[in-house]
XYZ file of C-alpha atoms in Angstrom:
745
model
C 110.787 -79.291 75.428
C 107.363 -80.695 76.556
C 107.628 -78.218 79.424
C 107.365 -75.375 76.868
C 103.927 -76.602 75.854
C 102.801 -77.013 79.413
C 104.084 -73.608 80.343
C 102.289 -72.015 77.343
C 99.139 -73.858 78.225
C 99.097 -72.536 81.769
C 99.546 -68.963 80.416
C 96.797 -69.488 77.937
C 94.422 -70.877 80.619
C 95.288 -67.874 82.794
C 94.348 -65.368 80.111
C 91.096 -67.174 79.326
C 90.206 -67.325 83.062
C 90.861 -63.583 83.426
C 88.683 -62.842 80.409
C 85.837 -64.958 81.928
C 86.224 -63.107 85.206
C 86.140 -59.721 83.597
C 89.738 -59.032 84.761
C 90.856 -58.465 81.182
C 89.429 -55.957 78.760
C 89.771 -54.932 75.141
C 92.856 -52.820 74.706
C 92.297 -49.047 75.202
C 93.729 -48.301 71.708
C 91.286 -50.607 70.018
C 88.425 -48.766 71.763
C 89.749 -45.372 70.773
C 90.384 -46.175 67.203
C 87.448 -48.446 66.293
C 85.886 -46.620 63.342
C 82.498 -48.111 63.416
C 82.086 -50.538 66.336
C 78.983 -52.736 65.809
C 79.834 -55.189 68.523
C 80.715 -54.432 72.087
C 83.873 -55.299 73.998
C 82.285 -58.325 75.682
C 81.545 -59.840 72.276
C 85.028 -59.186 71.070
C 86.565 -60.815 74.118
C 84.269 -63.757 73.666
C 85.278 -64.155 70.151
C 89.042 -64.122 70.930
C 88.890 -66.208 74.021
C 89.435 -69.524 72.293
C 92.546 -68.223 70.622
C 93.601 -64.875 72.287
C 96.989 -64.787 70.741
C 98.924 -66.349 67.931
C 102.523 -65.400 68.604
C 105.149 -64.061 70.926
C 108.392 -62.346 70.656
C 111.137 -61.363 73.204
C 112.856 -58.166 72.207
C 115.601 -56.026 73.676
C 115.841 -52.233 73.478
C 118.121 -49.632 75.265
C 115.023 -47.764 76.548
C 113.039 -50.720 77.963
C 115.479 -53.623 78.204
C 114.205 -57.119 77.594
C 110.332 -57.498 76.946
C 108.193 -60.435 75.975
C 105.208 -59.359 73.756
C 102.156 -61.506 72.905
C 100.359 -60.666 69.594
C 96.681 -61.332 68.883
C 93.941 -60.415 66.523
C 92.614 -57.898 69.081
C 94.530 -56.094 71.878
C 93.802 -57.115 75.597
C 94.680 -55.167 78.647
C 94.307 -55.543 82.409
C 92.563 -53.145 84.639
C 95.887 -51.432 85.347
C 95.910 -50.540 81.668
C 98.927 -52.856 80.950
C 98.777 -54.607 77.605
C 98.508 -58.370 78.030
C 98.170 -58.978 74.239
C 99.185 -56.448 71.558
C 96.895 -55.891 68.588
C 98.516 -57.103 65.310
C 97.919 -53.631 63.826
C 100.142 -51.822 66.150
C 103.486 -50.583 64.833
C 105.595 -52.863 66.996
C 103.871 -55.864 65.525
C 105.789 -55.503 62.211
C 108.908 -56.630 64.054
C 107.208 -59.988 64.524
C 106.217 -60.369 60.940
C 109.523 -59.236 59.524
C 111.964 -61.144 61.732
C 113.824 -64.194 60.488
C 116.845 -65.880 62.112
C 120.076 -63.936 61.145
C 118.100 -60.689 61.079
C 117.833 -59.893 64.785
C 118.004 -56.103 64.559
C 114.609 -54.752 63.435
C 113.149 -51.195 62.963
C 109.671 -50.074 63.290
C 108.012 -46.535 63.016
C 105.878 -44.936 65.651
C 103.916 -41.656 65.463
C 104.800 -39.254 68.231
C 102.423 -36.316 68.181
C 102.497 -36.233 64.358
C 106.262 -36.893 64.141
C 107.446 -40.219 62.830
C 110.080 -41.854 65.007
C 112.175 -44.912 64.213
C 112.606 -47.454 67.024
C 115.327 -50.107 66.809
C 115.058 -53.379 68.761
C 116.915 -56.680 68.909
C 114.759 -59.741 68.470
C 115.940 -62.579 70.912
C 113.334 -64.996 69.838
C 110.021 -65.428 68.098
C 107.307 -68.031 68.678
C 104.420 -68.856 66.436
C 101.827 -70.588 68.658
C 99.259 -72.854 67.162
C 96.128 -72.916 69.446
C 92.919 -74.779 68.686
C 89.881 -75.013 70.960
C 91.802 -73.447 73.827
C 94.708 -75.896 73.544
C 98.302 -75.276 72.600
C 99.105 -77.670 69.769
C 102.623 -76.639 68.745
C 105.134 -73.840 69.064
C 107.384 -72.836 66.192
C 110.458 -71.187 67.809
C 113.057 -69.006 65.959
C 115.985 -67.380 67.595
C 118.328 -64.752 66.398
C 121.076 -67.188 65.358
C 120.260 -68.645 61.865
C 121.721 -72.127 62.533
C 120.771 -72.543 66.160
C 119.365 -75.914 67.387
C 116.698 -73.897 69.107
C 115.047 -73.113 65.727
C 112.400 -75.789 65.491
C 108.932 -77.074 66.230
C 107.778 -77.953 69.709
C 104.809 -80.273 69.904
C 103.008 -81.808 72.923
C 104.986 -85.041 72.120
C 108.194 -83.165 72.641
C 109.280 -83.795 69.006
C 111.626 -81.151 67.548
C 112.275 -80.728 63.788
C 113.942 -77.760 62.007
C 111.293 -76.183 59.786
C 110.490 -73.001 57.876
C 106.886 -71.626 57.710
C 105.616 -74.709 59.568
C 102.355 -73.074 60.705
C 101.524 -71.671 57.325
C 102.252 -75.020 55.622
C 100.090 -76.962 58.050
C 97.311 -74.502 57.603
C 97.443 -74.795 53.849
C 97.767 -78.595 53.816
C 95.039 -79.249 56.337
C 92.578 -76.454 55.333
C 89.645 -76.844 52.937
C 88.790 -73.780 50.882
C 85.382 -72.284 51.733
C 85.385 -70.182 48.681
C 85.460 -67.115 51.044
C 88.472 -64.905 51.683
C 90.250 -65.823 54.870
C 91.782 -63.790 57.668
C 95.497 -64.303 57.615
C 96.542 -62.347 60.701
C 98.570 -65.284 62.283
C 100.364 -66.201 59.024
C 101.106 -62.830 57.444
C 104.420 -63.126 55.578
C 107.148 -60.408 55.436
C 106.293 -59.123 52.030
C 102.633 -59.115 52.824
C 103.249 -57.153 56.012
C 105.197 -54.538 54.064
C 102.238 -54.042 51.787
C 99.717 -53.891 54.714
C 101.682 -51.245 56.525
C 102.276 -48.745 53.717
C 101.424 -45.055 54.525
C 97.979 -43.872 53.695
C 99.469 -40.762 52.160
C 100.675 -42.672 49.127
C 99.157 -44.805 46.343
C 100.018 -48.457 46.612
C 99.966 -50.926 43.713
C 100.152 -54.507 44.851
C 101.137 -56.672 41.781
C 100.582 -60.167 42.997
C 100.613 -63.503 41.223
C 97.539 -65.750 41.440
C 97.268 -67.168 45.013
C 99.584 -64.624 46.577
C 96.937 -63.436 49.009
C 96.661 -59.942 47.560
C 92.882 -59.648 48.106
C 93.231 -60.640 51.716
C 96.169 -58.350 52.129
C 94.110 -55.417 50.781
C 91.396 -55.991 53.468
C 93.982 -56.417 56.172
C 95.594 -53.178 55.015
C 92.381 -51.302 55.273
C 91.957 -52.720 58.787
C 95.374 -51.555 59.664
C 94.771 -47.986 58.218
C 91.477 -47.562 60.146
C 93.041 -48.757 63.382
C 95.994 -46.373 63.070
C 94.172 -43.259 61.763
C 91.542 -41.750 64.146
C 90.140 -39.545 61.324
C 89.222 -42.410 59.084
C 85.822 -43.938 59.404
C 83.456 -46.257 57.330
C 82.094 -43.207 55.365
C 85.378 -42.122 53.845
C 86.891 -45.375 52.704
C 85.572 -47.706 49.940
C 86.188 -51.187 48.573
C 85.633 -51.636 44.815
C 85.245 -55.342 44.062
C 85.261 -57.135 40.763
C 81.858 -58.784 41.150
C 78.860 -59.461 43.507
C 80.236 -63.068 43.763
C 83.476 -61.506 45.259
C 81.541 -59.269 47.606
C 79.776 -62.378 48.962
C 83.080 -64.106 49.326
C 84.479 -61.478 51.726
C 81.440 -61.166 54.000
C 82.733 -63.480 56.705
C 86.187 -61.836 56.805
C 84.967 -58.250 57.551
C 83.763 -58.591 61.143
C 87.065 -60.157 62.279
C 89.018 -57.344 60.759
C 86.660 -54.728 62.216
C 85.479 -53.660 58.762
C 81.803 -54.131 59.286
C 79.983 -51.088 57.783
C 82.554 -50.406 55.015
C 80.857 -49.990 51.664
C 81.754 -52.646 49.132
C 80.541 -52.141 45.627
C 81.326 -53.183 42.039
C 82.325 -50.414 39.700
C 79.271 -50.875 37.674
C 77.023 -50.456 40.667
C 79.012 -47.518 41.871
C 78.668 -45.677 38.503
C 74.875 -46.457 38.273
C 74.422 -45.022 41.751
C 76.178 -41.771 40.698
C 74.384 -41.555 37.371
C 71.152 -42.515 39.034
C 68.046 -43.160 37.010
C 68.722 -40.467 34.452
C 70.914 -42.735 32.316
C 69.588 -45.988 30.839
C 72.505 -48.329 30.320
C 72.203 -51.410 28.045
C 72.997 -54.574 29.863
C 76.461 -55.730 28.905
C 78.300 -58.646 30.458
C 81.643 -60.434 30.042
C 79.959 -63.067 27.845
C 79.098 -60.486 25.111
C 82.578 -58.957 25.177
C 84.542 -62.242 25.181
C 82.311 -64.086 22.662
C 81.334 -61.298 20.301
C 84.657 -59.377 20.372
C 87.681 -61.165 21.762
C 86.945 -64.785 20.756
C 85.518 -63.548 17.426
C 88.742 -61.591 16.846
C 86.776 -58.492 15.966
C 89.890 -56.292 15.928
C 88.190 -52.984 15.061
C 85.600 -53.335 17.829
C 88.373 -54.264 20.261
C 90.291 -51.117 19.110
C 87.145 -48.990 19.727
C 86.652 -50.511 23.220
C 90.365 -50.007 23.949
C 90.142 -46.414 22.755
C 87.234 -45.682 25.067
C 89.479 -46.621 28.047
C 92.683 -45.012 26.860
C 94.824 -42.124 28.047
C 94.248 -40.544 24.614
C 90.428 -40.691 25.127
C 90.809 -39.271 28.652
C 92.821 -36.322 27.262
C 90.163 -35.715 24.506
C 87.581 -35.771 27.276
C 89.514 -33.202 29.269
C 89.771 -30.857 26.284
C 86.027 -31.353 25.540
C 84.977 -30.790 29.192
C 87.113 -27.612 29.587
C 85.442 -26.403 26.304
C 82.019 -27.163 27.737
C 82.892 -25.103 30.744
C 84.161 -22.173 28.807
C 81.176 -22.246 26.389
C 78.827 -22.249 29.259
C 80.362 -19.019 30.709
C 80.391 -17.411 27.299
C 76.822 -18.393 26.615
C 75.351 -16.889 29.644
C 72.407 -14.762 28.359
C 71.045 -11.414 29.401
C 67.701 -11.685 31.397
C 64.965 -9.188 31.711
C 62.001 -9.755 34.062
C 59.233 -6.991 34.060
C 61.819 -4.354 33.258
C 64.280 -5.592 35.833
C 67.356 -6.984 34.119
C 70.896 -8.373 34.600
C 73.402 -7.838 31.774
C 75.585 -10.659 30.531
C 78.622 -9.004 32.252
C 76.730 -8.759 35.569
C 75.705 -12.414 35.277
C 79.229 -13.653 34.499
C 80.394 -11.715 37.510
C 77.837 -13.601 39.663
C 78.918 -16.892 38.017
C 82.575 -16.230 38.794
C 81.800 -15.723 42.505
C 81.404 -19.470 42.656
C 84.333 -20.423 40.757
C 85.738 -22.276 43.836
C 83.097 -24.987 43.226
C 82.952 -27.749 40.690
C 81.223 -26.908 37.428
C 77.848 -28.408 38.104
C 77.767 -27.006 41.567
C 78.947 -23.636 40.397
C 76.230 -23.627 37.739
C 73.596 -24.644 40.333
C 74.712 -21.926 42.781
C 74.690 -19.354 39.977
C 71.149 -20.262 38.804
C 69.882 -20.197 42.420
C 71.549 -16.765 42.898
C 69.902 -15.229 39.885
C 66.536 -16.892 40.783
C 66.691 -15.457 44.273
C 67.687 -12.129 42.902
C 64.489 -11.837 40.980
C 62.429 -13.308 43.739
C 63.609 -10.670 46.023
C 62.757 -7.950 43.418
C 59.349 -9.495 43.123
C 58.780 -9.435 46.937
C 59.781 -5.798 46.857
C 57.324 -4.998 44.226
C 54.554 -6.707 46.088
C 55.451 -4.750 49.241
C 55.359 -1.577 47.136
C 51.846 -2.596 46.023
C 50.894 -3.100 49.590
C 52.202 0.417 50.555
C 50.317 1.981 47.625
C 47.186 0.291 48.739
C 47.572 1.670 52.243
C 48.208 5.172 50.884
C 45.005 4.950 48.809
C 42.975 3.700 51.546
C 44.159 6.454 53.883
C 43.216 8.978 51.183
C 39.738 7.451 50.693
C 39.015 7.313 54.407
C 39.254 11.145 54.495
C 37.095 11.555 51.347
C 33.688 11.637 53.127
C 32.587 8.232 51.884
C 30.182 6.078 53.855
C 31.302 2.959 55.763
C 29.635 0.828 53.120
C 31.482 2.634 50.262
C 34.833 2.424 52.122
C 34.322 -1.216 52.595
C 33.520 -1.782 48.905
C 36.525 0.130 47.834
C 38.843 -1.681 50.288
C 37.721 -5.044 48.907
C 38.151 -3.781 45.329
C 41.656 -2.472 46.121
C 42.650 -5.759 47.792
C 41.452 -7.637 44.689
C 43.406 -5.300 42.436
C 46.585 -5.772 44.623
C 46.196 -9.566 44.587
C 45.776 -9.674 40.847
C 48.767 -7.382 40.272
C 50.855 -9.444 42.675
C 49.815 -12.648 40.862
C 50.812 -11.125 37.485
C 54.241 -10.181 38.917
C 54.703 -13.719 40.381
C 53.424 -15.425 37.180
C 55.675 -13.294 34.865
C 58.543 -13.895 37.243
C 58.121 -17.583 37.097
C 57.703 -17.790 33.429
C 60.609 -15.525 32.490
C 62.968 -17.022 35.258
C 61.992 -20.617 34.630
C 62.530 -20.167 30.880
C 65.882 -18.483 31.441
C 66.920 -21.147 33.999
C 65.931 -23.921 31.664
C 67.961 -22.396 28.857
C 70.964 -21.860 31.086
C 71.000 -25.345 32.719
C 74.324 -27.021 31.840
C 74.149 -30.008 29.541
C 73.626 -33.428 30.973
C 76.386 -36.029 31.229
C 74.898 -38.054 28.396
C 74.529 -35.016 26.215
C 78.204 -34.109 26.914
C 79.319 -37.571 26.060
C 77.448 -37.719 22.768
C 78.663 -34.237 21.886
C 82.196 -35.517 22.217
C 81.622 -38.152 19.484
C 80.097 -35.454 17.229
C 83.279 -33.378 17.932
C 85.532 -36.402 17.113
C 83.758 -36.873 13.913
C 84.597 -33.280 12.826
C 87.170 -32.326 10.238
C 89.757 -31.780 12.983
C 89.857 -35.489 13.636
C 89.054 -36.990 10.330
C 91.837 -39.484 10.032
C 91.333 -42.978 8.696
C 92.392 -44.464 12.054
C 89.822 -42.388 13.933
C 87.059 -43.020 11.409
C 87.758 -46.813 11.661
C 87.420 -46.541 15.471
C 84.305 -44.383 15.446
C 82.249 -46.543 13.067
C 81.294 -48.609 15.987
C 79.703 -45.549 17.768
C 75.958 -45.827 17.959
C 74.227 -42.507 18.997
C 72.165 -42.996 22.125
C 73.429 -46.395 23.037
C 75.313 -46.872 26.190
C 77.087 -50.165 27.240
C 79.527 -51.369 29.859
C 82.615 -49.703 28.187
C 80.881 -46.286 28.356
C 80.502 -46.512 32.121
C 84.054 -45.383 32.967
C 84.008 -42.312 30.565
C 80.501 -41.366 31.819
C 81.756 -41.589 35.402
C 84.797 -39.562 34.531
C 82.544 -36.844 33.289
C 80.509 -36.962 36.353
C 83.307 -36.669 38.884
C 85.156 -34.118 36.649
C 82.162 -31.767 36.636
C 80.566 -32.634 40.024
C 83.383 -32.909 42.519
C 85.682 -30.072 43.624
C 87.494 -32.219 46.250
C 87.843 -35.992 46.947
C 84.919 -37.739 48.632
C 87.043 -40.562 50.003
C 90.290 -40.708 51.928
C 91.217 -44.070 50.580
C 89.818 -46.604 48.079
C 90.804 -50.162 47.568
C 90.426 -51.617 44.062
C 90.551 -55.383 43.523
C 91.202 -57.119 40.281
C 92.281 -53.715 39.001
C 94.249 -55.152 35.954
C 90.882 -55.201 34.081
C 90.351 -51.479 34.766
C 91.166 -49.119 31.936
C 93.286 -45.920 32.240
C 90.075 -43.851 32.343
C 88.772 -45.923 35.366
C 91.776 -44.861 37.363
C 91.555 -41.309 36.126
C 87.938 -41.097 37.424
C 88.617 -42.781 40.786
C 91.660 -40.665 41.300
C 89.424 -37.555 41.345
C 87.169 -39.302 43.942
C 89.834 -40.289 46.488
C 92.998 -38.876 48.136
C 94.841 -42.185 47.680
C 94.144 -45.690 46.612
C 95.468 -49.241 47.011
C 95.372 -51.013 43.607
C 95.511 -54.789 43.655
C 95.929 -56.885 40.559
C 97.933 -59.293 38.452
C 98.838 -58.086 34.959
C 99.241 -61.734 33.866
C 95.554 -62.061 34.581
C 94.645 -59.061 32.379
C 92.063 -60.691 30.179
C 90.428 -57.605 28.769
C 93.486 -57.225 26.523
C 93.591 -53.670 24.996
C 91.227 -52.318 27.578
C 93.015 -53.453 30.790
C 96.538 -53.094 32.220
C 99.408 -55.058 30.716
C 101.777 -53.265 32.964
C 101.313 -50.530 35.626
C 103.765 -48.134 33.997
C 101.313 -45.799 32.302
C 99.233 -45.422 35.534
C 102.351 -44.622 37.625
C 104.198 -42.488 35.162
C 101.258 -40.584 33.701
C 98.368 -40.546 36.215
C 100.347 -40.540 39.486
C 103.140 -38.417 38.050
C 103.529 -35.973 41.042
C 102.362 -38.328 43.704
C 104.283 -40.889 45.830
C 103.467 -44.323 44.551
C 104.866 -47.675 45.809
C 104.697 -50.791 43.635
C 105.065 -53.977 45.588
C 105.619 -57.290 43.860
C 104.237 -60.536 45.411
C 105.842 -63.512 43.497
C 104.974 -66.321 45.765
C 101.741 -68.306 45.534
C 100.393 -69.770 48.656
C 97.172 -71.088 47.199
C 98.263 -73.871 44.788
C 100.582 -76.830 45.078
C 103.961 -76.946 43.285
C 102.521 -79.132 40.735
C 99.769 -76.688 39.730
C 102.137 -73.706 39.749
C 104.545 -75.621 37.468
C 101.633 -75.938 34.921
C 100.751 -72.208 35.264
C 104.414 -71.152 34.688
C 104.619 -73.460 31.670
C 101.388 -71.895 30.094
C 102.650 -68.228 30.531
C 106.138 -69.133 29.490
C 104.924 -70.490 26.243
C 103.789 -66.967 25.258
C 105.640 -64.545 27.543
C 108.902 -66.307 28.538
C 111.198 -63.356 27.940
C 108.692 -60.846 29.571
C 108.081 -62.437 32.904
C 109.454 -63.974 36.044
C 108.171 -67.370 37.237
C 105.652 -67.610 39.993
C 107.382 -69.035 43.060
C 105.246 -71.798 44.696
C 105.165 -72.082 48.462
C 106.914 -75.297 49.617
C 103.855 -77.600 49.407
C 103.615 -80.693 47.194
C 100.263 -82.272 46.073
C 98.826 -84.535 43.603
C 100.360 -84.686 40.133
C 98.324 -82.758 37.545
C 96.174 -85.167 35.567
C 95.949 -84.950 31.717
C 93.086 -86.955 30.144
C 92.351 -87.040 26.393
C 88.759 -87.541 25.231
C 87.423 -88.024 21.755
C 83.818 -87.291 22.242
C 81.359 -85.372 24.450
C 80.059 -88.660 25.973
C 83.552 -89.595 26.882
C 84.175 -86.179 28.485
C 80.973 -86.450 30.502
C 81.813 -89.929 31.700
C 85.281 -89.148 32.732
C 84.256 -85.997 34.577
C 81.553 -87.978 36.371
C 84.266 -90.590 37.396
C 86.474 -87.755 38.665
C 83.680 -86.143 40.678
C 82.786 -89.388 42.342
C 86.423 -89.819 43.282
C 86.750 -86.198 44.594
C 83.444 -85.875 46.442
C 84.716 -87.725 49.426
C 88.037 -85.815 49.376
C 87.188 -82.233 48.730
C 84.574 -79.788 49.943
C 84.638 -77.421 46.913
C 85.072 -78.532 43.452
C 84.987 -76.536 40.171
C 84.602 -77.417 36.526
C 85.941 -74.556 34.433
C 85.021 -74.361 30.836
C 86.217 -71.688 28.391
C 82.873 -69.857 27.875
C 79.494 -69.408 29.417
C 77.570 -71.340 26.652
C 79.523 -74.513 27.191
C 79.786 -74.131 30.887
C 76.036 -73.836 31.137
C 75.480 -76.780 28.769
C 77.865 -78.966 30.763
C 76.236 -78.010 34.009
C 72.773 -79.180 32.717
C 74.278 -82.502 31.637
C 75.896 -83.045 35.027
C 72.773 -82.163 36.986
C 71.390 -85.481 35.785
C 74.051 -87.256 37.859
C 74.739 -84.965 40.828
C 72.244 -82.886 42.840
C 74.715 -80.304 44.047
C 75.914 -79.039 40.604
C 75.615 -75.234 40.281
C 76.234 -73.089 37.144
C 77.874 -70.026 38.512
C 78.089 -66.415 37.077
C 79.579 -63.306 38.487
C 76.271 -62.302 40.101
C 75.664 -65.634 41.802
C 76.547 -66.846 45.201
C 78.667 -70.078 45.009
C 77.361 -72.207 47.789
C 79.510 -74.370 49.950
C 79.768 -78.054 49.256
C 78.665 -77.614 45.643
C 80.258 -78.530 42.386
C 80.494 -75.179 40.569
C 80.602 -74.976 36.768
C 81.928 -71.667 35.587
C 83.305 -69.960 32.592
C 87.009 -69.277 32.529
C 86.657 -65.516 32.522
C 84.141 -65.577 35.420
C 86.548 -67.595 37.641
C 89.095 -64.841 38.483
C 89.450 -64.295 42.257
C 87.890 -67.662 43.173
C 89.555 -70.726 44.601
C 88.569 -74.412 44.960
C 90.108 -77.496 46.564
C 90.110 -79.244 43.149
C 89.470 -78.098 39.559
C 88.597 -79.791 36.330
C 89.516 -77.949 33.075
C 86.711 -79.203 30.751
C 88.406 -79.013 27.326
C 91.940 -77.469 26.919
C 92.317 -78.507 23.315
C 93.973 -76.495 20.534
C 90.622 -75.127 19.377
C 89.417 -73.916 22.715
C 92.718 -72.530 23.857
C 94.803 -71.440 20.764
C 98.306 -70.279 21.329
C 97.806 -66.477 21.760
C 98.017 -63.978 24.509
C 94.323 -63.911 25.509
C 93.979 -67.757 25.781
C 97.332 -68.055 27.631
C 95.951 -65.747 30.253
C 92.519 -67.514 30.370
C 94.082 -70.876 30.812
C 96.465 -69.484 33.473
C 93.492 -68.075 35.410
C 91.657 -71.308 35.109
C 94.429 -73.686 36.363
C 95.400 -71.429 39.306
C 91.934 -71.657 40.828
C 92.969 -75.097 42.035
C 94.337 -75.337 45.607
C 95.121 -79.051 45.946
C 94.319 -80.975 42.635
C 93.940 -80.180 39.035
C 92.822 -82.411 36.140
C 92.837 -81.252 32.506
C 90.705 -82.822 29.851
C 91.193 -82.091 26.174
C 89.515 -83.297 22.993
C 91.921 -84.759 20.305
C 94.951 -82.536 20.507
C 95.841 -80.342 23.480
C 96.484 -76.680 23.336
C 99.888 -75.656 22.241
C 100.028 -73.813 25.537
C 100.352 -77.294 27.109
C 103.054 -78.465 24.630
C 105.623 -80.599 26.246
C 103.376 -81.627 29.115
C 101.205 -84.125 27.213
C 101.122 -85.918 23.755
C 98.733 -85.519 20.887
C 96.287 -88.103 19.538
C 93.380 -88.670 17.014
C 89.656 -87.946 17.068
C 86.118 -89.454 17.116
C 82.535 -87.963 17.445
C 79.462 -88.446 19.646
C 76.046 -86.968 20.319
C 77.241 -84.878 23.271
C 79.978 -83.075 21.515
C 78.171 -79.745 22.145
C 79.635 -79.810 25.703
C 83.162 -80.122 24.528
């Protein structure tokens, strides 16, 4: 078996040599389909040279017989145009990702001049090849027979062991988290590959548990779509990220997936770009929502916020916006400029000529048309003045006047003409400008505030509506008004989608109206989220049912479930399942941990703030030599910030992190639970998971689940006095004491 390693090493050396000698080039297909190439082929080859391929498969088909195909992050060809390495995004690569022993017959789909064709092949063997620094370390071989002795790991020592997912396990066990999303091309799993290769013509919802790789899958999916669709480019796809922190975390992944130049934006920033400077929006962050509404159990304000994101509110908006459009047409007023006029009926006819446009564009074209109409009439009147002036001058010249008198009259007539022309122009500008001002459609903010006036009318005067609307403050716009305002913008501004495809991450925290607005902006979307991490409660998505059944009613939509977590150890996932089962046992399925054991989860009772500080310091001293990235997660921002200040007295690399910050490598991050979504760390401390911080309710079950699943390798939970009931059965309860640092508990 050692010969297999040597043979593979020779082949690897030969490919690298041919790249160095310019014998091998980037595959033709990659060149043709690259949407926005910012690096040349030489750079691409230089980047892949140390690891030009990650796998091989030998397949048999009736058309081509037996073939061995190498797969890599980029396609490589020789000068005869033969593919030496196949790009992972090509259709045939799906066979590699989907094959397991016992399932040798595999299908893949190719596009033949716009017609989809199914190809069937038999997989004879598959090899996952681990290469590091131009050296073949191991080969994981799988053959068609499920129980064959040939299924195993081949190393340079010739040792063979039967194994499943050996490459993935070794990467997870040996790797330190950088805090950045990673490229997973070599280790894409079957269920992940299915998600990546879904058609661009359908909406895709990826419901994935914490650590299932769903964010990485989304970016790999976008790379796949761009590679396989020549009409796509960086201008007509968009990534909507949950935070600036997340955007920073994906920056190193984009070049390797050929996604450089793709716009990444938070929803807040996207909306503010569209609304521009006309709308002043009150700063509103997660801290205010969680601490003033959810943690304070302000039910009525929570209902008001939920209402502003609901399907019901969207339908009221639709009704209101359609009324605005009808009222605008009916309100078109007669215009008279210097005796020239257009009747209401004539104006409505002009307005209807632009009915193929969106409302705002229709109104803009209509107003321009009317303005140009009267400008043309004005020009004609000026021309008539000029002609009259010429007639008078001709008459005068035959009247026997002296040259001096002719000149004087000519100057006088020119002055009269100019004055008359100025009067015509001034009256035109005054009358038309006044009319245009009166006929300008209402602004987005005006429309929005008119809606609440409408909702306060007798038609809606129910006790339930009045209870909801008591929180409305005229003229004040906050975070939860952004989605409705954006919906108004796209409803009235866009007559066709701007984007071909949008990817939305952490989408479980988006309201119904978020999706309604984005649906008008794009042809299709990939929605990534985990409803068990839906911490905005009434505002976000507890299930995807309403989105699919109502919003995507007549469109093809695929929901893919990712139930396996690759991030955290079995020990961490057991705790995560326990927390969620305490509240939702009959409504959920357990997260399936990848086969990877780690350190037992630590539970530490403290009585005082001083004791908490000291035990965290001891933990950090122990972990600093073991782990690169460590996080301390507290329930809220106030306590997280206070704890970080205390710890800065003992560690120089402590950083308090918010959603707008960049979490530096090799730092100890202190972060609030609700700000930690989407992040991962080698080891995590939960600062105080006691019964007061995390009571046994839906919100706190989700917050604690989010917090514990940030840990990749080790988790330690501290609690003051009695632990949260969400941890009942895992630890015992004890008594209390007090100290001067209790404000960090």
